[in-house]
Every structure is written in structure tokens, then in C-alpha cells.
Amino acid sequence: TKFEAEKVVRSRRDKGGKCIIYRPSIVIGDSKTGLAFSFSGYYMVAKFFWRYSNFFKRMEGKKFRFPIIIPVAKNAALNLITVDAVVDAIYKLSQKMESVGRTFHIVHPNPPKTSFVFKNSINVLGFSSVKIWLVPLYVLHIVAWIGRVLSFLFTRVGYFFRQQVSTYVPYF
């Protein structure tokens, strides 16, 4: 893991080795082309929407349809940063001698709200029946707790539910 790798680097640094540790936030594709080489982070959320797109689209055609509601923390931000911004920051920091031995968190200076990112993602994918529900963070904790309890009650379905949801919960 990144955590284990950082521990190894820190132990070498403590023994006199020279290093700089960079911790980028959620890295997305290039700002100009959109090209992405890794599909973790936010792309896991996009994969969730893509995976369930047939379900969402089937719901669109129903005569008695109901909205699919996704709760999102009211003031949460999604710290997305483009790969080229990360490369620029690492390059600039690595040119400075005072950077040696330090750890840098490379983040977006004004990260977008999670609700903004999700609403735009849902609109781009064309899911008009999917709605974002802005809630206080404590409500999300309650919803997550209820989901865990229900998932344990229905073990087979619950296992699948926990596998799917555990990836996305940090982004809500």
C-alpha cells in the first residue's frame, strides 16, 4: 500500500537518506485532453454509475417511476486534481532544496462540491430520474449504519452491497 511504502521511505530518511514525499489528492485525467491512465479514485464512483446505468435507464421508461435518490453530504468537497497539475507541483517542489525531507499534500486550491460533481456526472450520463439529496453528515452516518445492518441480515445480497458501497462511501 501507499502507507507501507511511505513507512519504508521514512525509515530510510531517518537513517540519513534524502527524499521528498508527495501525497496527491484524488488524481483525475489531463486538464486539456481528459486522458486518464488510472481508473481509481473518482473514476470508481463513475464506474458505479456506469455499472448501474442499465438499471437507471430502465427506470426512466417506467409509467409509475420514482426518483432514485443518492444522499450526499451538504458541504462536502471532492478534492479532484488533474494529473498535469500534480506533475507541475512535483516538478516545482523537487527543484527546491528546502523540499528535501518534507512531505507535501498536493491538493486542489478550490475543490468542487461533491454535489456539483455528482450532479454533472449524472447529467452527462443522462439519468434524469437520479436525484442528489443534500443532507448533513450525521444523516449519512445513520444511512450507512442502517445499510450495514441490513446488509448483514441479507448475507448474500449484503456481501455484494458492502463490496460495492465500501468503495464509494468516502466520496459521499
PDB file of C-alpha atoms in Angstrom:
ATOM      1  CA  THR A   1       0.000   0.000   0.000  1.00  0.00           C
ATOM      2  CA  LYS A   2       0.997   3.636  -0.252  1.00  0.00           C
ATOM      3  CA  PHE A   3       1.056   3.774   3.546  1.00  0.00           C
ATOM      4  CA  GLU A   4       3.526   0.883   3.760  1.00  0.00           C
ATOM      5  CA  ALA A   5       5.691   2.394   1.015  1.00  0.00           C
ATOM      6  CA  GLU A   6       5.767   5.724   2.822  1.00  0.00           C
ATOM      7  CA  LYS A   7       6.855   3.991   6.047  1.00  0.00           C
ATOM      8  CA  VAL A   8       9.792   2.420   4.186  1.00  0.00           C
ATOM      9  CA  VAL A   9      10.786   5.784   2.689  1.00  0.00           C
ATOM     10  CA  ARG A  10      10.522   7.496   6.091  1.00  0.00           C
ATOM     11  CA  SER A  11      12.691   4.833   7.733  1.00  0.00           C
ATOM     12  CA  ARG A  12      15.364   5.346   5.057  1.00  0.00           C
ATOM     13  CA  ARG A  13      15.106   9.103   5.518  1.00  0.00           C
ATOM     14  CA  ASP A  14      15.559   8.688   9.273  1.00  0.00           C
ATOM     15  CA  LYS A  15      18.805   6.840   8.523  1.00  0.00           C
ATOM     16  CA  GLY A  16      20.169   9.766   6.513  1.00  0.00           C
ATOM     17  CA  GLY A  17      18.575   9.158   3.126  1.00  0.00           C
ATOM     18  CA  LYS A  18      17.285  12.107   1.127  1.00  0.00           C
ATOM     19  CA  CYS A  19      13.706  12.030  -0.052  1.00  0.00           C
ATOM     20  CA  ILE A  20      10.594  14.068  -0.666  1.00  0.00           C
ATOM     21  CA  ILE A  21       7.161  12.560  -0.086  1.00  0.00           C
ATOM     22  CA  TYR A  22       4.287  13.724  -2.278  1.00  0.00           C
ATOM     23  CA  ARG A  23       0.673  12.981  -1.363  1.00  0.00           C
ATOM     24  CA  PRO A  24      -1.645  13.993  -4.213  1.00  0.00           C
ATOM     25  CA  SER A  25      -5.376  14.063  -3.538  1.00  0.00           C
ATOM     26  CA  ILE A  26      -7.768  12.367  -5.993  1.00  0.00           C
ATOM     27  CA  VAL A  27      -5.940  12.456  -9.328  1.00  0.00           C
ATOM     28  CA  ILE A  28      -8.061  12.660 -12.475  1.00  0.00           C
ATOM     29  CA  GLY A  29      -7.153  12.895 -16.166  1.00  0.00           C
ATOM     30  CA  ASP A  30      -5.263  15.558 -18.052  1.00  0.00           C
ATOM     31  CA  SER A  31      -6.895  19.015 -17.889  1.00  0.00           C
ATOM     32  CA  LYS A  32      -6.621  19.552 -21.641  1.00  0.00           C
ATOM     33  CA  THR A  33      -7.330  16.124 -23.157  1.00  0.00           C
ATOM     34  CA  GLY A  34      -9.174  14.310 -20.348  1.00  0.00           C
ATOM     35  CA  LEU A  35      -6.881  11.319 -20.917  1.00  0.00           C
ATOM     36  CA  ALA A  36      -6.564   9.153 -17.806  1.00  0.00           C
ATOM     37  CA  PHE A  37      -4.310   6.160 -17.193  1.00  0.00           C
ATOM     38  CA  SER A  38      -5.669   5.136 -13.805  1.00  0.00           C
ATOM     39  CA  PHE A  39      -9.277   4.452 -13.011  1.00  0.00           C
ATOM     40  CA  SER A  40      -9.287   4.637  -9.240  1.00  0.00           C
ATOM     41  CA  GLY A  41     -10.444   7.482  -7.041  1.00  0.00           C
ATOM     42  CA  TYR A  42     -13.343   9.386  -8.564  1.00  0.00           C
ATOM     43  CA  TYR A  43     -13.474   7.018 -11.510  1.00  0.00           C
ATOM     44  CA  MET A  44     -14.693   4.317  -9.114  1.00  0.00           C
ATOM     45  CA  VAL A  45     -17.773   6.487  -8.479  1.00  0.00           C
ATOM     46  CA  ALA A  46     -18.212   6.969 -12.227  1.00  0.00           C
ATOM     47  CA  LYS A  47     -17.873   3.187 -12.643  1.00  0.00           C
ATOM     48  CA  PHE A  48     -20.695   2.746 -10.117  1.00  0.00           C
ATOM     49  CA  PHE A  49     -22.985   4.942 -12.221  1.00  0.00           C
ATOM     50  CA  TRP A  50     -21.897   3.186 -15.409  1.00  0.00           C
ATOM     51  CA  ARG A  51     -22.379  -0.274 -13.869  1.00  0.00           C
ATOM     52  CA  TYR A  52     -25.932   0.576 -12.842  1.00  0.00           C
ATOM     53  CA  SER A  53     -26.716   2.615 -15.964  1.00  0.00           C
ATOM     54  CA  ASN A  54     -29.000  -0.079 -17.396  1.00  0.00           C
ATOM     55  CA  PHE A  55     -30.976  -0.116 -14.159  1.00  0.00           C
ATOM     56  CA  PHE A  56     -31.231   3.687 -14.151  1.00  0.00           C
ATOM     57  CA  LYS A  57     -32.270   3.743 -17.820  1.00  0.00           C
ATOM     58  CA  ARG A  58     -34.901   1.018 -17.267  1.00  0.00           C
ATOM     59  CA  MET A  59     -36.363   3.160 -14.506  1.00  0.00           C
ATOM     60  CA  GLU A  60     -36.610   6.090 -16.957  1.00  0.00           C
ATOM     61  CA  GLY A  61     -39.149   4.228 -19.094  1.00  0.00           C
ATOM     62  CA  LYS A  62     -41.497   3.149 -16.293  1.00  0.00           C
ATOM     63  CA  LYS A  63     -45.000   4.614 -16.249  1.00  0.00           C
ATOM     64  CA  PHE A  64     -45.011   4.919 -12.458  1.00  0.00           C
ATOM     65  CA  ARG A  65     -41.402   5.854 -11.956  1.00  0.00           C
ATOM     66  CA  PHE A  66     -39.879   7.179  -8.787  1.00  0.00           C
ATOM     67  CA  PRO A  67     -36.630   9.085  -8.402  1.00  0.00           C
ATOM     68  CA  ILE A  68     -33.504   7.237  -7.330  1.00  0.00           C
ATOM     69  CA  ILE A  69     -32.119   9.344  -4.512  1.00  0.00           C
ATOM     70  CA  ILE A  70     -28.411   9.466  -3.663  1.00  0.00           C
ATOM     71  CA  PRO A  71     -27.622  11.162  -0.351  1.00  0.00           C
ATOM     72  CA  VAL A  72     -24.593  13.475  -0.421  1.00  0.00           C
ATOM     73  CA  ALA A  73     -23.127  15.443   2.487  1.00  0.00           C
ATOM     74  CA  LYS A  74     -24.252  19.065   2.203  1.00  0.00           C
ATOM     75  CA  ASN A  75     -20.914  20.868   2.376  1.00  0.00           C
ATOM     76  CA  ALA A  76     -18.579  18.086   1.278  1.00  0.00           C
ATOM     77  CA  ALA A  77     -15.927  18.854  -1.317  1.00  0.00           C
ATOM     78  CA  LEU A  78     -14.347  16.354  -3.663  1.00  0.00           C
ATOM     79  CA  ASN A  79     -10.671  17.187  -3.872  1.00  0.00           C
ATOM     80  CA  LEU A  80     -10.044  16.330  -7.512  1.00  0.00           C
ATOM     81  CA  ILE A  81      -6.796  17.435  -9.129  1.00  0.00           C
ATOM     82  CA  THR A  82      -5.660  16.905 -12.700  1.00  0.00           C
ATOM     83  CA  VAL A  83      -2.597  14.813 -13.404  1.00  0.00           C
ATOM     84  CA  ASP A  84      -0.847  17.724 -15.110  1.00  0.00           C
ATOM     85  CA  ALA A  85      -1.349  19.920 -12.017  1.00  0.00           C
ATOM     86  CA  VAL A  86       0.207  17.145  -9.892  1.00  0.00           C
ATOM     87  CA  VAL A  87       3.172  16.820 -12.261  1.00  0.00           C
ATOM     88  CA  ASP A  88       3.715  20.604 -12.265  1.00  0.00           C
ATOM     89  CA  ALA A  89       3.606  20.747  -8.452  1.00  0.00           C
ATOM     90  CA  ILE A  90       6.019  17.829  -8.054  1.00  0.00           C
ATOM     91  CA  TYR A  91       8.400  19.338 -10.597  1.00  0.00           C
ATOM     92  CA  LYS A  92       8.405  22.748  -8.898  1.00  0.00           C
ATOM     93  CA  LEU A  93       8.787  21.295  -5.394  1.00  0.00           C
ATOM     94  CA  SER A  94      11.582  18.945  -6.464  1.00  0.00           C
ATOM     95  CA  GLN A  95      13.614  21.918  -7.755  1.00  0.00           C
ATOM     96  CA  LYS A  96      13.847  23.429  -4.257  1.00  0.00           C
ATOM     97  CA  MET A  97      16.498  22.180  -1.832  1.00  0.00           C
ATOM     98  CA  GLU A  98      14.282  23.057   1.144  1.00  0.00           C
ATOM     99  CA  SER A  99      11.798  20.399  -0.044  1.00  0.00           C
ATOM    100  CA  VAL A 100      14.160  17.542   0.851  1.00  0.00           C
ATOM    101  CA  GLY A 101      12.990  15.627   3.906  1.00  0.00           C
ATOM    102  CA  ARG A 102       9.469  17.049   3.790  1.00  0.00           C
ATOM    103  CA  THR A 103       6.009  15.744   2.939  1.00  0.00           C
ATOM    104  CA  PHE A 104       3.732  17.671   0.584  1.00  0.00           C
ATOM    105  CA  HIS A 105      -0.014  17.279   0.171  1.00  0.00           C
ATOM    106  CA  ILE A 106      -0.845  18.197  -3.412  1.00  0.00           C
ATOM    107  CA  VAL A 107      -4.461  19.327  -3.461  1.00  0.00           C
ATOM    108  CA  HIS A 108      -6.823  21.471  -5.493  1.00  0.00           C
ATOM    109  CA  PRO A 109      -6.843  25.047  -4.150  1.00  0.00           C
ATOM    110  CA  ASN A 110     -10.643  25.324  -4.614  1.00  0.00           C
ATOM    111  CA  PRO A 111     -12.074  21.803  -4.785  1.00  0.00           C
ATOM    112  CA  PRO A 112     -15.575  21.445  -6.232  1.00  0.00           C
ATOM    113  CA  LYS A 113     -18.502  20.436  -4.041  1.00  0.00           C
ATOM    114  CA  THR A 114     -19.314  16.733  -4.177  1.00  0.00           C
ATOM    115  CA  SER A 115     -22.910  17.576  -5.110  1.00  0.00           C
ATOM    116  CA  PHE A 116     -21.683  19.626  -8.119  1.00  0.00           C
ATOM    117  CA  VAL A 117     -19.508  16.764  -9.387  1.00  0.00           C
ATOM    118  CA  PHE A 118     -22.236  14.145  -8.889  1.00  0.00           C
ATOM    119  CA  LYS A 119     -24.981  16.279 -10.469  1.00  0.00           C
ATOM    120  CA  ASN A 120     -22.824  16.925 -13.531  1.00  0.00           C
ATOM    121  CA  SER A 121     -21.853  13.250 -13.780  1.00  0.00           C
ATOM    122  CA  ILE A 122     -25.500  12.204 -13.584  1.00  0.00           C
ATOM    123  CA  ASN A 123     -26.485  14.793 -16.215  1.00  0.00           C
ATOM    124  CA  VAL A 124     -23.695  13.735 -18.596  1.00  0.00           C
ATOM    125  CA  LEU A 125     -24.799  10.101 -18.276  1.00  0.00           C
ATOM    126  CA  GLY A 126     -28.423  11.151 -18.903  1.00  0.00           C
ATOM    127  CA  PHE A 127     -30.011   9.826 -15.712  1.00  0.00           C
ATOM    128  CA  SER A 128     -32.902  12.248 -15.213  1.00  0.00           C
ATOM    129  CA  SER A 129     -34.541  10.092 -12.521  1.00  0.00           C
ATOM    130  CA  VAL A 130     -31.407  10.071 -10.326  1.00  0.00           C
ATOM    131  CA  LYS A 131     -31.524  12.893  -7.786  1.00  0.00           C
ATOM    132  CA  ILE A 132     -28.962  14.189  -5.304  1.00  0.00           C
ATOM    133  CA  TRP A 133     -30.222  14.651  -1.751  1.00  0.00           C
ATOM    134  CA  LEU A 134     -28.111  17.127   0.214  1.00  0.00           C
ATOM    135  CA  VAL A 135     -28.033  16.076   3.865  1.00  0.00           C
ATOM    136  CA  PRO A 136     -25.988  16.842   6.973  1.00  0.00           C
ATOM    137  CA  LEU A 137     -23.075  14.469   7.523  1.00  0.00           C
ATOM    138  CA  TYR A 138     -24.698  12.808  10.554  1.00  0.00           C
ATOM    139  CA  VAL A 139     -27.591  11.666   8.330  1.00  0.00           C
ATOM    140  CA  LEU A 140     -25.099   9.877   6.079  1.00  0.00           C
ATOM    141  CA  HIS A 141     -23.656   8.117   9.119  1.00  0.00           C
ATOM    142  CA  ILE A 142     -27.160   6.921  10.053  1.00  0.00           C
ATOM    143  CA  VAL A 143     -27.880   5.783   6.467  1.00  0.00           C
ATOM    144  CA  ALA A 144     -24.540   3.932   6.359  1.00  0.00           C
ATOM    145  CA  TRP A 145     -25.267   2.253   9.708  1.00  0.00           C
ATOM    146  CA  ILE A 146     -28.732   1.131   8.529  1.00  0.00           C
ATOM    147  CA  GLY A 147     -27.192  -0.146   5.295  1.00  0.00           C
ATOM    148  CA  ARG A 148     -24.597  -2.175   7.212  1.00  0.00           C
ATOM    149  CA  VAL A 149     -27.249  -3.684   9.493  1.00  0.00           C
ATOM    150  CA  LEU A 150     -29.487  -4.600   6.567  1.00  0.00           C
ATOM    151  CA  SER A 151     -26.574  -5.983   4.578  1.00  0.00           C
ATOM    152  CA  PHE A 152     -25.687  -8.362   7.400  1.00  0.00           C
ATOM    153  CA  LEU A 153     -29.299  -9.510   7.648  1.00  0.00           C
ATOM    154  CA  PHE A 154     -29.319 -10.479   3.975  1.00  0.00           C
ATOM    155  CA  THR A 155     -25.899 -12.106   3.831  1.00  0.00           C
ATOM    156  CA  ARG A 156     -25.556 -12.941   0.147  1.00  0.00           C
ATOM    157  CA  VAL A 157     -27.016  -9.665  -1.070  1.00  0.00           C
ATOM    158  CA  GLY A 158     -25.383  -7.902   1.860  1.00  0.00           C
ATOM    159  CA  TYR A 159     -21.921  -9.081   0.918  1.00  0.00           C
ATOM    160  CA  PHE A 160     -22.374  -7.733  -2.606  1.00  0.00           C
ATOM    161  CA  PHE A 161     -23.813  -4.490  -1.197  1.00  0.00           C
ATOM    162  CA  ARG A 162     -20.844  -3.999   1.166  1.00  0.00           C
ATOM    163  CA  GLN A 163     -18.360  -4.723  -1.632  1.00  0.00           C
ATOM    164  CA  GLN A 164     -19.984  -2.135  -3.898  1.00  0.00           C
ATOM    165  CA  VAL A 165     -20.698   0.569  -1.352  1.00  0.00           C
ATOM    166  CA  SER A 166     -17.406   0.418   0.590  1.00  0.00           C
ATOM    167  CA  THR A 167     -15.552   1.799  -2.416  1.00  0.00           C
ATOM    168  CA  TYR A 168     -17.859   4.789  -2.793  1.00  0.00           C
ATOM    169  CA  VAL A 169     -18.632   5.797   0.803  1.00  0.00           C
ATOM    170  CA  PRO A 170     -15.541   8.028   1.197  1.00  0.00           C
ATOM    171  CA  TYR A 171     -16.785  10.193  -1.694  1.00  0.00           C
ATOM    172  CA  PHE A 172     -20.168  10.912  -0.128  1.00  0.00           C
TER     173      PHE A 172
END
